[in-house]
Amino acid sequence: MQILLVEDNLSIAKGLMYSLEQKEYKVLHAENVKCTIEIMDKEKIDLVILDVSLPDGNGFDLYKSDIIKKKIPTIFLTARDDENDIVKGLELGAEDYITKPFSTKELIARINKVLSRGKNQIIHVKDIEFDMDKMQVYKAKKAVELSNIELKILHLLFLNLNKVVTRDEIIEKIWDWTGNDVNNNTVTVYMKRIREKLEEDIIVTIKGIGYRIDGE
């Protein structure tokens, strides 16, 4: 597993790199936005630990413009402990947000959790199994037949297990997948069909916001 640490404080960076390497992670270090982009273009990165305040830019902007497109799990690591910043980081899709000063032991535990999540090829929720590699859904070991869009929506929810996926995010994804404009009613119809085909109540509706699947 290869981790990219984006941190301009060299003292913090050296300490973290040492601790992570002791856990047998390979760690690459970037001090700014420019270097981060160059490394991501050349290397396969499994996780980014990203400071928000960088010498040549903002970690949130970097995440939105580059990291999210590469679908690399990200943990924001920053001195900013303002609640709005924390919410913003998580709403953007980051896996976690840790404020300085922090416990290295806690950070490593969270890193392990994020990286181990990626190894779960089959995710189980109640009587439903989602094989993330084969893109196949099963109920009680029997394959569930979903349309292409239904499968992708369900996959999106499983990728964000225990996190809310907003209706706007789903609408945007459907546009990306199909090039078709859709609205809230379309999302409602898709969710209804998915629930009916699963025959299992695993999708939680967050009224006025979106949907969530909770892992067991």
XYZ file of C-alpha atoms in Angstrom:
216
model
C 0.000 0.000 0.000
C 1.353 3.394 -1.001
C 0.369 6.539 0.905
C 0.878 10.108 -0.281
C 1.413 12.529 2.603
C 0.743 16.144 1.613
C 2.169 18.240 4.440
C 4.321 21.370 4.309
C 5.464 21.109 7.938
C 8.629 19.037 7.560
C 8.799 18.128 11.243
C 5.297 16.656 11.191
C 5.941 14.990 7.825
C 9.150 13.275 8.954
C 7.533 11.970 12.142
C 4.510 10.594 10.291
C 6.583 9.045 7.538
C 8.729 7.244 10.096
C 5.684 5.930 11.991
C 3.936 4.759 8.828
C 7.046 3.116 7.430
C 7.387 1.197 10.697
C 3.953 -0.222 9.871
C 5.347 -1.275 6.481
C 3.526 1.351 4.444
C 5.374 2.966 1.573
C 5.080 6.736 1.982
C 5.622 9.474 -0.582
C 5.797 13.094 0.546
C 4.641 16.296 -1.150
C 4.976 19.783 0.322
C 2.594 21.599 -2.024
C -0.177 21.307 -4.613
C 2.151 21.223 -7.629
C 4.238 18.366 -6.262
C 1.109 16.449 -5.226
C -0.328 16.533 -8.750
C 2.987 15.443 -10.258
C 3.248 12.453 -7.905
C -0.358 11.360 -8.482
C 0.198 11.442 -12.234
C 3.211 9.132 -11.949
C 2.442 6.835 -9.020
C -0.358 4.527 -7.934
C -1.591 6.031 -4.680
C -3.852 4.053 -2.329
C -4.489 6.854 0.182
C -3.834 10.587 0.465
C -3.289 12.299 3.816
C -3.961 15.906 2.910
C -3.275 19.140 4.761
C -5.775 21.908 4.001
C -3.380 24.877 4.200
C -0.617 24.535 1.618
C 1.949 27.086 0.390
C 0.547 27.260 -3.135
C -3.109 26.471 -2.624
C -5.927 24.929 -0.632
C -6.360 21.240 0.158
C -10.110 21.387 -0.402
C -9.598 22.813 -3.897
C -6.905 20.240 -4.656
C -9.229 17.443 -3.565
C -12.095 18.745 -5.726
C -10.009 19.461 -8.819
C -7.711 16.426 -8.905
C -7.920 13.815 -6.164
C -11.644 13.109 -6.371
C -11.347 12.405 -10.121
C -8.761 9.729 -9.395
C -11.046 8.195 -6.736
C -8.253 8.071 -4.159
C -9.441 7.748 -0.522
C -8.413 10.858 1.399
C -7.986 11.852 5.034
C -7.783 15.585 5.704
C -5.140 16.415 8.296
C -5.093 20.039 9.413
C -4.840 22.567 12.214
C -8.265 23.885 11.313
C -10.752 22.606 13.878
C -13.670 24.777 12.805
C -16.820 22.669 12.562
C -17.672 24.113 9.141
C -14.288 23.007 7.784
C -14.791 19.509 9.139
C -18.265 19.258 7.611
C -16.979 20.659 4.302
C -14.202 18.081 4.129
C -16.567 15.195 4.787
C -19.275 16.497 2.449
C -16.722 16.661 -0.355
C -16.338 12.908 0.065
C -13.216 12.550 2.195
C -12.930 9.386 4.269
C -11.978 11.208 7.455
C -10.828 14.504 8.969
C -8.272 14.766 11.760
C -7.207 17.995 13.448
C -3.793 18.912 14.823
C -2.499 18.188 17.372
C -3.358 14.544 16.853
C -2.410 11.121 18.106
C -0.224 9.242 15.608
C -1.668 5.996 16.946
C -5.211 7.214 16.245
C -4.283 8.384 12.743
C -2.716 5.011 11.917
C -5.841 3.248 13.199
C -7.988 5.364 10.893
C -5.636 4.771 7.972
C -5.831 1.016 8.558
C -9.622 1.215 8.619
C -9.801 3.126 5.328
C -7.325 0.877 3.525
C -8.841 -2.353 4.819
C -12.221 -1.193 3.544
C -10.828 -1.270 0.033
C -9.930 -4.953 0.459
C -13.488 -6.012 1.113
C -14.371 -7.428 -2.288
C -17.787 -8.543 -1.080
C -19.794 -6.314 1.239
C -22.580 -7.880 3.323
C -25.546 -5.898 4.617
C -28.321 -7.985 6.139
C -29.272 -10.565 3.498
C -27.675 -8.614 0.650
C -24.173 -9.168 -0.759
C -22.483 -6.801 -3.201
C -19.486 -8.220 -5.033
C -17.615 -4.976 -5.754
C -15.211 -6.568 -8.216
C -17.781 -8.477 -10.253
C -20.408 -5.717 -9.887
C -22.993 -8.324 -8.929
C -25.642 -8.207 -6.219
C -27.015 -11.242 -4.377
C -29.889 -11.769 -1.988
C -29.634 -14.952 0.065
C -26.944 -16.125 -2.401
C -29.303 -15.643 -5.372
C -28.352 -13.058 -8.035
C -30.485 -9.904 -8.148
C -31.150 -8.591 -11.649
C -30.736 -4.822 -11.774
C -30.596 -2.451 -14.722
C -27.263 -0.802 -15.485
C -28.242 2.487 -13.809
C -29.848 0.749 -10.823
C -26.653 -1.255 -10.299
C -24.487 1.865 -10.495
C -26.670 3.752 -8.021
C -26.533 0.854 -5.575
C -22.768 0.590 -6.101
C -22.459 4.304 -5.280
C -24.338 3.750 -2.010
C -22.154 0.762 -1.090
C -18.996 2.735 -1.890
C -20.204 5.323 0.627
C -21.285 2.841 3.282
C -22.472 4.628 6.458
C -22.376 7.976 4.630
C -25.238 9.920 3.069
C -25.255 10.195 -0.713
C -27.288 13.269 -1.616
C -29.972 13.292 -4.286
C -27.977 15.955 -6.140
C -24.940 13.639 -6.194
C -27.047 10.839 -7.652
C -28.538 13.175 -10.277
C -25.044 14.335 -11.228
C -23.797 10.744 -11.474
C -26.707 9.720 -13.690
C -25.808 12.625 -15.965
C -22.191 11.406 -16.061
C -23.290 7.842 -16.840
C -25.979 8.602 -19.433
C -25.701 12.221 -20.543
C -29.412 12.577 -19.744
C -30.968 15.291 -17.598
C -32.909 13.823 -14.682
C -34.753 15.260 -11.719
C -35.712 14.312 -8.161
C -38.688 12.279 -9.373
C -36.396 10.149 -11.529
C -34.184 9.403 -8.524
C -37.255 8.475 -6.470
C -38.361 6.030 -9.172
C -34.919 4.403 -9.374
C -34.731 4.009 -5.583
C -38.215 2.466 -5.507
C -37.229 -0.067 -8.180
C -33.977 -0.960 -6.426
C -35.788 -1.544 -3.123
C -38.408 -3.702 -4.793
C -35.781 -5.865 -6.502
C -33.670 -6.257 -3.361
C -36.706 -7.254 -1.306
C -34.697 -6.097 1.695
C -34.928 -2.764 3.507
C -31.255 -1.731 3.585
C -31.535 1.759 2.065
C -32.251 4.539 4.556
C -33.954 7.678 3.239
C -32.687 10.920 4.757
C -35.660 13.160 4.070
C -34.849 16.123 1.883
C -31.183 15.130 1.594
C -30.513 11.695 0.155
C -29.902 8.028 0.960
C -27.606 5.886 3.064
C -26.771 2.213 3.562
C -25.504 1.299 7.018
C -22.921 -1.454 7.337
C -23.357 -4.063 9.995
